PDB file of C-alpha atoms in Angstrom:
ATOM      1  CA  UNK A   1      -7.195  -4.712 -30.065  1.00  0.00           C
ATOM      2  CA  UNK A   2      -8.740  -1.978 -31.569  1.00  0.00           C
ATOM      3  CA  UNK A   3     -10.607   0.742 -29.195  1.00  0.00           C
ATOM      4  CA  UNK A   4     -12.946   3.617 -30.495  1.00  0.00           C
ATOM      5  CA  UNK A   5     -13.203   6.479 -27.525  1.00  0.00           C
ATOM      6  CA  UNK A   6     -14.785   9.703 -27.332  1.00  0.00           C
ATOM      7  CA  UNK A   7     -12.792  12.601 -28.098  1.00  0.00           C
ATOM      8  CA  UNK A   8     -14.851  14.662 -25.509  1.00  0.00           C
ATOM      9  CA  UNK A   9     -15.197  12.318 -22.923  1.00  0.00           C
ATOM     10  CA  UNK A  10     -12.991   9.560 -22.962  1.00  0.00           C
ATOM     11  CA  UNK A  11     -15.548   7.064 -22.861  1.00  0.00           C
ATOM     12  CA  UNK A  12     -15.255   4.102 -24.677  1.00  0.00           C
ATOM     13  CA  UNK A  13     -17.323   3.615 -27.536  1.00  0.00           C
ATOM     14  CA  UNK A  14     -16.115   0.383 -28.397  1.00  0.00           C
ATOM     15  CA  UNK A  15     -13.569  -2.258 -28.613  1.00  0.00           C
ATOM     16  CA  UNK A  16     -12.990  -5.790 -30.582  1.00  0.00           C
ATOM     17  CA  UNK A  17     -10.365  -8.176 -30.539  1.00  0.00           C
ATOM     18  CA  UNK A  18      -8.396  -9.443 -33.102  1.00  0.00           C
ATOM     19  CA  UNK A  19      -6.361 -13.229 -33.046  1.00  0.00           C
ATOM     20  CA  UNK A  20      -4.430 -16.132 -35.720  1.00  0.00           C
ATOM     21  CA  UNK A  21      -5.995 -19.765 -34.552  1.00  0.00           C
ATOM     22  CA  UNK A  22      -1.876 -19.425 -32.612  1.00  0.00           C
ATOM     23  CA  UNK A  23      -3.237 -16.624 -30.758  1.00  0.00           C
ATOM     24  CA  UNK A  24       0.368 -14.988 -30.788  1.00  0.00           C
ATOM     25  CA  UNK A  25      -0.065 -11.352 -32.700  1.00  0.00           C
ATOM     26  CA  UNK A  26       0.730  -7.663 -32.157  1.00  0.00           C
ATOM     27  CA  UNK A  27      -0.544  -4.790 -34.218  1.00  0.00           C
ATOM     28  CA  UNK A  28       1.689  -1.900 -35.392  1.00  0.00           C
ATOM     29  CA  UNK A  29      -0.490   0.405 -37.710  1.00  0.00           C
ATOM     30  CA  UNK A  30      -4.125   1.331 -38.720  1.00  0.00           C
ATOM     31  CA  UNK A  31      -5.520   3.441 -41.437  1.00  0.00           C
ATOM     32  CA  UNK A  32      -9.007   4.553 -42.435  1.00  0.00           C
ATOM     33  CA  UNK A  33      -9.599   3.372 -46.283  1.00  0.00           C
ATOM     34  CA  UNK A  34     -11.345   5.616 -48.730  1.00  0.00           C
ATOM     35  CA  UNK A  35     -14.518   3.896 -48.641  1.00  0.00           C
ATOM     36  CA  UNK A  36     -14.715   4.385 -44.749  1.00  0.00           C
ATOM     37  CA  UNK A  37     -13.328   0.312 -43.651  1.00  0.00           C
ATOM     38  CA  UNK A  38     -10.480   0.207 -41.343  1.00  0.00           C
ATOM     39  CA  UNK A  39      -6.961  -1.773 -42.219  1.00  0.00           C
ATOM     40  CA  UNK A  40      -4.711  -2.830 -39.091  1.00  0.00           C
ATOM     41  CA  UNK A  41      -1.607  -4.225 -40.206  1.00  0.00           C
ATOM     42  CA  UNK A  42       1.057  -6.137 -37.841  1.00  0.00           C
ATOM     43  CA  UNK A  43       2.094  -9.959 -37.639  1.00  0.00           C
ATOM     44  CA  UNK A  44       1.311 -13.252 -36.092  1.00  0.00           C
ATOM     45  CA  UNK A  45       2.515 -16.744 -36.325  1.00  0.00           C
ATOM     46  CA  UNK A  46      -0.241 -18.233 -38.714  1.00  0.00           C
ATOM     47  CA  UNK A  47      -1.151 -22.181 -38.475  1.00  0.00           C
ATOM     48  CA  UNK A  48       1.456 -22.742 -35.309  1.00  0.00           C
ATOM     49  CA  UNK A  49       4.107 -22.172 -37.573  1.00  0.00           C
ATOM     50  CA  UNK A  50       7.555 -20.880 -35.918  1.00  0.00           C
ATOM     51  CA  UNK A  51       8.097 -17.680 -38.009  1.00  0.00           C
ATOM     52  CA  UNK A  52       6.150 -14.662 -37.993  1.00  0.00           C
ATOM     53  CA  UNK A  53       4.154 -13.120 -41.082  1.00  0.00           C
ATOM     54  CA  UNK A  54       2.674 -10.035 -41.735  1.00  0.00           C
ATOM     55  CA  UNK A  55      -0.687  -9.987 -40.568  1.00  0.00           C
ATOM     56  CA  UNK A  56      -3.081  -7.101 -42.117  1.00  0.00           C
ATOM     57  CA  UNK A  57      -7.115  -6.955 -40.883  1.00  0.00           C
ATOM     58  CA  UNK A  58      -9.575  -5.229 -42.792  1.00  0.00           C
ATOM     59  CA  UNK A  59     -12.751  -4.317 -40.962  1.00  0.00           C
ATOM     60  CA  UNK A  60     -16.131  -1.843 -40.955  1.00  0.00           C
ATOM     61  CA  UNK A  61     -16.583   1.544 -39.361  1.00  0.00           C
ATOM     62  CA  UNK A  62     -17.597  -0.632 -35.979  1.00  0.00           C
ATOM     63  CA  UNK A  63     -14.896  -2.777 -35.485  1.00  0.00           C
ATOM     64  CA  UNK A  64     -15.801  -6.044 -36.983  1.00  0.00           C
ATOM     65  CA  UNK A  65     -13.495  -8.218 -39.094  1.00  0.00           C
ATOM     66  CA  UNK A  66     -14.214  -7.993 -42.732  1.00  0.00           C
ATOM     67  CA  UNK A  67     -11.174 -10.384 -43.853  1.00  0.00           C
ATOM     68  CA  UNK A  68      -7.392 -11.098 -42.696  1.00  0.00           C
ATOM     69  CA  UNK A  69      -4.595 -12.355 -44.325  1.00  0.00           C
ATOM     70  CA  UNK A  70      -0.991 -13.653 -44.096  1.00  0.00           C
ATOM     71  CA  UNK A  71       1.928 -12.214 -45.686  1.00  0.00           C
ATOM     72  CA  UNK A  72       5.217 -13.247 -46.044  1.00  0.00           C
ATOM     73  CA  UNK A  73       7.879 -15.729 -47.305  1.00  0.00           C
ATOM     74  CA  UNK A  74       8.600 -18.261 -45.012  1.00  0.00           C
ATOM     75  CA  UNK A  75      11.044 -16.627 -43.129  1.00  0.00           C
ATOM     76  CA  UNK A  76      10.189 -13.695 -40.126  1.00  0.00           C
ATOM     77  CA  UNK A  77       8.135 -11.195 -41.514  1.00  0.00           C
ATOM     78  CA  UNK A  78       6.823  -8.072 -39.647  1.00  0.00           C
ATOM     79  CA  UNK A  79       3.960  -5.445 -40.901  1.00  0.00           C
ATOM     80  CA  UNK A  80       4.937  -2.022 -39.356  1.00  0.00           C
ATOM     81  CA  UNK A  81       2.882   0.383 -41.711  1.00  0.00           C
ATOM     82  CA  UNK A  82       0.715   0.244 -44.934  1.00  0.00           C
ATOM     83  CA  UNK A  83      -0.550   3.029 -46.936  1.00  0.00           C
ATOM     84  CA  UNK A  84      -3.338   3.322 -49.505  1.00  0.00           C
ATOM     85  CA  UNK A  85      -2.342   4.367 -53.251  1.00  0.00           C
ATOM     86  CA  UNK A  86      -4.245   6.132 -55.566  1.00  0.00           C
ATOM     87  CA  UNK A  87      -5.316   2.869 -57.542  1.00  0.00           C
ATOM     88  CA  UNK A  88      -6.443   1.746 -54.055  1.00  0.00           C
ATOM     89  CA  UNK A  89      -3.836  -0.584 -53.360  1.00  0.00           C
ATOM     90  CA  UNK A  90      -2.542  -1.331 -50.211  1.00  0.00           C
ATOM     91  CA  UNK A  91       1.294  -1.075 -49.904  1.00  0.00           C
ATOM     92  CA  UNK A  92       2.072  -3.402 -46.904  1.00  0.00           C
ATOM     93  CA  UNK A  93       5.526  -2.230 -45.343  1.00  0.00           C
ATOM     94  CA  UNK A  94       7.954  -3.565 -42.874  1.00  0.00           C
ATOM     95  CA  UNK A  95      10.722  -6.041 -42.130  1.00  0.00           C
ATOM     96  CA  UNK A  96      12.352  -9.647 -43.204  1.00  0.00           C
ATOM     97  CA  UNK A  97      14.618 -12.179 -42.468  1.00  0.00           C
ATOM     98  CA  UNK A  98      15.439 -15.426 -44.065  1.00  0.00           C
ATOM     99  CA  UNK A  99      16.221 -16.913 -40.578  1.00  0.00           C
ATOM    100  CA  UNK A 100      18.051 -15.665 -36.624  1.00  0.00           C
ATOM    101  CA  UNK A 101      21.221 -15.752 -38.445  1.00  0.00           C
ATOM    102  CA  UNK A 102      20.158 -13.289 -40.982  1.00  0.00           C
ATOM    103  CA  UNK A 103      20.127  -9.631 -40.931  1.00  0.00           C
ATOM    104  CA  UNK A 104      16.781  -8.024 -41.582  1.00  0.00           C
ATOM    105  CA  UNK A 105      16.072  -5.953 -44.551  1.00  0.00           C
ATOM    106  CA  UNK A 106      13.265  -3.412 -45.451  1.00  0.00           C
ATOM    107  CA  UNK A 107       9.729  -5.638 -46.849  1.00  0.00           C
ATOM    108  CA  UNK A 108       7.074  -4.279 -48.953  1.00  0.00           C
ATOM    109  CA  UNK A 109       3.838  -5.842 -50.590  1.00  0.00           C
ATOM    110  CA  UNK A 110       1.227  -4.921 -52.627  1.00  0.00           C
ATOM    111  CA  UNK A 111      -2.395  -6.011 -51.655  1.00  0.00           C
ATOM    112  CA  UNK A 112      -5.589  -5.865 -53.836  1.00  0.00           C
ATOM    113  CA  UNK A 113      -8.775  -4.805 -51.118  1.00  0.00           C
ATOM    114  CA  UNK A 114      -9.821  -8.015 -51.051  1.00  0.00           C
ATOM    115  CA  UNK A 115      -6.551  -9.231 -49.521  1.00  0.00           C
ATOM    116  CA  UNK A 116      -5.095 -10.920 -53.238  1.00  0.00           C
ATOM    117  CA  UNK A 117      -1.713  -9.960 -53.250  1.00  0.00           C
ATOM    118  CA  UNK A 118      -0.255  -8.398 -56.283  1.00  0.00           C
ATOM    119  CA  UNK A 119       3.108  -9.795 -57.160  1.00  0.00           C
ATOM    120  CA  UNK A 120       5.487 -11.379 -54.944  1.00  0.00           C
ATOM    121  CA  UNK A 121       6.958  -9.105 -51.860  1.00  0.00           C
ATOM    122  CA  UNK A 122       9.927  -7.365 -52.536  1.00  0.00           C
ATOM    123  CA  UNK A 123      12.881  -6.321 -49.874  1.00  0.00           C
ATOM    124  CA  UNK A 124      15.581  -3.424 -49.875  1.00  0.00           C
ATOM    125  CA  UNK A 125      18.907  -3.288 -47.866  1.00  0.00           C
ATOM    126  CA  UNK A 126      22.426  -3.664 -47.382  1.00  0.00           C
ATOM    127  CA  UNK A 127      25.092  -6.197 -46.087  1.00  0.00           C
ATOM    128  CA  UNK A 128      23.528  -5.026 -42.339  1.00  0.00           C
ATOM    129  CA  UNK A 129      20.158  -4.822 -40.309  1.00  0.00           C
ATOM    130  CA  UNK A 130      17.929  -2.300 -42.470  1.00  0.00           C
ATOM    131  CA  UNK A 131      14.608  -1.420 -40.993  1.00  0.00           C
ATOM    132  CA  UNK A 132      11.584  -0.062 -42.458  1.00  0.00           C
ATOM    133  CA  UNK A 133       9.108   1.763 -39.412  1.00  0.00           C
ATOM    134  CA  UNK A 134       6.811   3.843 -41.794  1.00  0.00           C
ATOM    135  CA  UNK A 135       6.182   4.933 -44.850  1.00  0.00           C
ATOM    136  CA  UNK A 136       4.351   8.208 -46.884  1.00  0.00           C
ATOM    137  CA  UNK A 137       4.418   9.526 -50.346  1.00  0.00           C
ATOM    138  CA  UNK A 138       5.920  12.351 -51.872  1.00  0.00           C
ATOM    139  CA  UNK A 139       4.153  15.239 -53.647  1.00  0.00           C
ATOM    140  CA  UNK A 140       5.378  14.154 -57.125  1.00  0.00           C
ATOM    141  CA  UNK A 141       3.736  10.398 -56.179  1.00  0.00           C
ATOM    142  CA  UNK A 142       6.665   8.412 -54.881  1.00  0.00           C
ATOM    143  CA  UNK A 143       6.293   6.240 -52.141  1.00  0.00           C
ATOM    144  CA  UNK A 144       9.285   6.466 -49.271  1.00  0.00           C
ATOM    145  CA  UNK A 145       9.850   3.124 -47.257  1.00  0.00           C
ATOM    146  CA  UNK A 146      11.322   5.095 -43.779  1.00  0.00           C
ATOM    147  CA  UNK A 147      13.383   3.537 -41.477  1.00  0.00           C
ATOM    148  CA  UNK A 148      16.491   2.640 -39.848  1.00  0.00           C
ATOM    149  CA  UNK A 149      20.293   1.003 -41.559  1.00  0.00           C
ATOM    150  CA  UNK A 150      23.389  -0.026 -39.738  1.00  0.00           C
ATOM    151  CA  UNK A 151      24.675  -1.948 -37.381  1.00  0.00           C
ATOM    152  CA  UNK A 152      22.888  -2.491 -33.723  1.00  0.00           C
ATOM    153  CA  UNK A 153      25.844  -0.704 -32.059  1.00  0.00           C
ATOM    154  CA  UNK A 154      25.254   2.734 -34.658  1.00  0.00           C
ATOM    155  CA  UNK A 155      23.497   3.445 -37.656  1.00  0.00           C
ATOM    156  CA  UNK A 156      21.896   5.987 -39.978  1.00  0.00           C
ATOM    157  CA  UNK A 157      18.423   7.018 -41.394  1.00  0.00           C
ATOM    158  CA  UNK A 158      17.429   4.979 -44.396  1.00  0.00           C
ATOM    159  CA  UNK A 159      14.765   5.410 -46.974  1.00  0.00           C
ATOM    160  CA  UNK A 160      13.840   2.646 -50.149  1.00  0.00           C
ATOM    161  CA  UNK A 161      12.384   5.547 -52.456  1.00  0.00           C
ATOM    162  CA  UNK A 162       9.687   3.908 -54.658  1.00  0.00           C
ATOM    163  CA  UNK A 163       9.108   6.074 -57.694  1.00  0.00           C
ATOM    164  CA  UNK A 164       5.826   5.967 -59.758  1.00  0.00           C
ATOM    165  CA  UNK A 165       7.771   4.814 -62.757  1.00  0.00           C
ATOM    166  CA  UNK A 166      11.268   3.656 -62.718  1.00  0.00           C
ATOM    167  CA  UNK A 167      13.925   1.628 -60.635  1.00  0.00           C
ATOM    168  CA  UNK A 168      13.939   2.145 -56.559  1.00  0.00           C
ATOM    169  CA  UNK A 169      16.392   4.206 -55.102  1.00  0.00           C
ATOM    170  CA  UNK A 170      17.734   3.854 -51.087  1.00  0.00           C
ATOM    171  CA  UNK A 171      19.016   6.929 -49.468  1.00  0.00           C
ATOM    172  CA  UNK A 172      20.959   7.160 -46.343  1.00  0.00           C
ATOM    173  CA  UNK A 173      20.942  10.355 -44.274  1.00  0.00           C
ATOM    174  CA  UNK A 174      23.372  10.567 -40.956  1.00  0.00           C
ATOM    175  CA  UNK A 175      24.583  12.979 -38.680  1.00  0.00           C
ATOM    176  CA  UNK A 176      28.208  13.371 -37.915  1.00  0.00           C
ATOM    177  CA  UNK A 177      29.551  11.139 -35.210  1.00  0.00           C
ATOM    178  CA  UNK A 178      25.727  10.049 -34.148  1.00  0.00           C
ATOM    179  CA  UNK A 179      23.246   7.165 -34.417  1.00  0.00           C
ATOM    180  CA  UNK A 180      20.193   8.412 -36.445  1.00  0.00           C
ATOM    181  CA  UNK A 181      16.761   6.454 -37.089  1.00  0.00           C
ATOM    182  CA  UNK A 182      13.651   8.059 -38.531  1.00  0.00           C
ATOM    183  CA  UNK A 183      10.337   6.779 -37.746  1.00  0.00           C
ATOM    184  CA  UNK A 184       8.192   8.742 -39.900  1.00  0.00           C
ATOM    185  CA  UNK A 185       8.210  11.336 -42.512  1.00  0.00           C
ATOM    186  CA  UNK A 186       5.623  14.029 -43.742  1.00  0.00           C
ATOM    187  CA  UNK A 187       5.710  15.836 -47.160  1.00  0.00           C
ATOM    188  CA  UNK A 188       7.582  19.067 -46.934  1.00  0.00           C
ATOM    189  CA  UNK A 189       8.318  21.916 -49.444  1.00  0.00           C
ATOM    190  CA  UNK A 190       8.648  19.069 -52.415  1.00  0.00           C
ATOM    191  CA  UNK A 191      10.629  16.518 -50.067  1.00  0.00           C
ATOM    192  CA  UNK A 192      10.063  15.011 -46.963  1.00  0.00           C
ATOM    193  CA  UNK A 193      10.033  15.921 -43.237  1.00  0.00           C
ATOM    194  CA  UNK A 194      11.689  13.453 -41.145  1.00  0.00           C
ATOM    195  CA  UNK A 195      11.107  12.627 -37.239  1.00  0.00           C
ATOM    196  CA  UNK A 196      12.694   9.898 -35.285  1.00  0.00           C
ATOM    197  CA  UNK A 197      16.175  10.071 -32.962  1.00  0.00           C
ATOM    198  CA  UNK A 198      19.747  10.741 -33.403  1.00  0.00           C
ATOM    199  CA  UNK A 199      22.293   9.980 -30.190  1.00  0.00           C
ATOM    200  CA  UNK A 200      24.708   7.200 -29.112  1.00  0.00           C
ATOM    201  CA  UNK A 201      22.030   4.412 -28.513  1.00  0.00           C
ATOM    202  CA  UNK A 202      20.118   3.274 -31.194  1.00  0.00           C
ATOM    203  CA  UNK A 203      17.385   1.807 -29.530  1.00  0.00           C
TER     204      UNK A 203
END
C-alpha cells in the first residue's frame, strides 16, 4: 500500500493498493524520481510461481500505477532498496538465492524508466548469508550496496562498493567480539555514515 497523509493533520490524503495476479507481495522501499513519479520496490511471487522476484512499481504524484515489473533469476529474489543515478537509472538492490539450501548473497539490477532492464543482475558475497538492506552513493559517485555478512549465529557489516569506473570492491567492518549489521548509510566527510546494530543477536 502506499498512503499520502497530511503532515499537519494526519489526515489521509490518499491511499492505493498495489498486487501480482498471486496476490502475495510486500513492499520494502519508495523514492520520489526526478521528474516527480514515485518508484516502490519490494517482491512478489509473479504468475503463481514458487519463488519470489523483485517487484518494483512506478507510479504518478497520486498514487496510480504507471507500470510494474519482475526481476530476478529464477531463484528467491528480494527488492529492499533502489536508488536513482545520475543517467536516471534505477539501481534495484537486495537479496538472492539459487534455492532453501543456498545461502543468500547481495543482488543488484539496473533498470531503464520504462522498466527495460539493462544487463543481467549481478550478486556479491561470500561462502555465507550476505545481505544487502540499503544502499547510497558516495561524494566521489560510487554507489555502496549496505548490508549485513556472516553467519545467522554472528556476523559483521558488509558493503559491495560500486565505483563509477572500475572493478567492485566488498568491505567488511566489525566490532570486536560483537554481531554488527548496518541498515543504512549517509555520506559523511568523503565516506559514509553508517546506522544499523551491533550486540550478540543478529536479528
Amino acid at each position: 500500500d502506499l498512503m499520502a497523509f497530511s503532515v499537519e493533520s494526519g489526515d489521509l490524503f490518499w491511499q492505493r493498493s498495489y498486487a501480482p495476479s498471486s496476490g502475495l507481495c510486500k513492499g520494502r522501499d519508495l523514492i520520489i524520481l526526478a521528474d516527480g513519479r514515485l518508484a516502490a520496490v519490494g517482491y512478489g511471487l509473479p504468475n503463481g510461481e514458487q519463488s519470489s522476484d523483485a517487484w518494483l512499481v512506478v507510479c504518478d504524484r497520486n498514487g496510480d500505477s504507471l507500470w510494474s515489473q519482475f526481476y530476478g533469476d529464477g531463484g528467491t529474489d528480494i527488492g529492499n532498496s533502489l536508488i536513482q543515478l545520475p543517467s536516471d537509472q534505477l539501481r534495484l538492490v537486495g537479496i538472492t538465492r539459487e534455492s532453501q539450501f543456498t545461502d543468500y548473497d547481495q543482488w543488484t539490477q539496473l533498470i531503464n524508466l520504462d522498466g527495460t532492464p539493462v544487463g543481467s543482475p549481478v550478486q556479491f558475497g561470500t561462502a555465507e548469508n550476505d545481505y544487502c538492506y540499503n544502499v547510497n552513493r558516495a561524494p566521489d559517485g560510487a554507489t555502496w550496496l549496505i548490508g549485513r555478512g556472516g553467519p545467522n549465529s554472528g556476523g559483521y557489516g558488509y558493503v559491495t562498493i560500486l565505483p563509477v569506473s572500475g572493478t567492485p570492491v566488498n568491505r567488511t567492518y566489525s566490532s570486536t567480539g560483537f554481531t554488527d549489521q548496518f541498515r543504512a548509510a549517509l555520506p559523511w566527510f568523503g565516506g559514509m555514515l553508517f546506522v544499523g546494530r551491533s550486540g550478540v543477536d543478529p536479528t
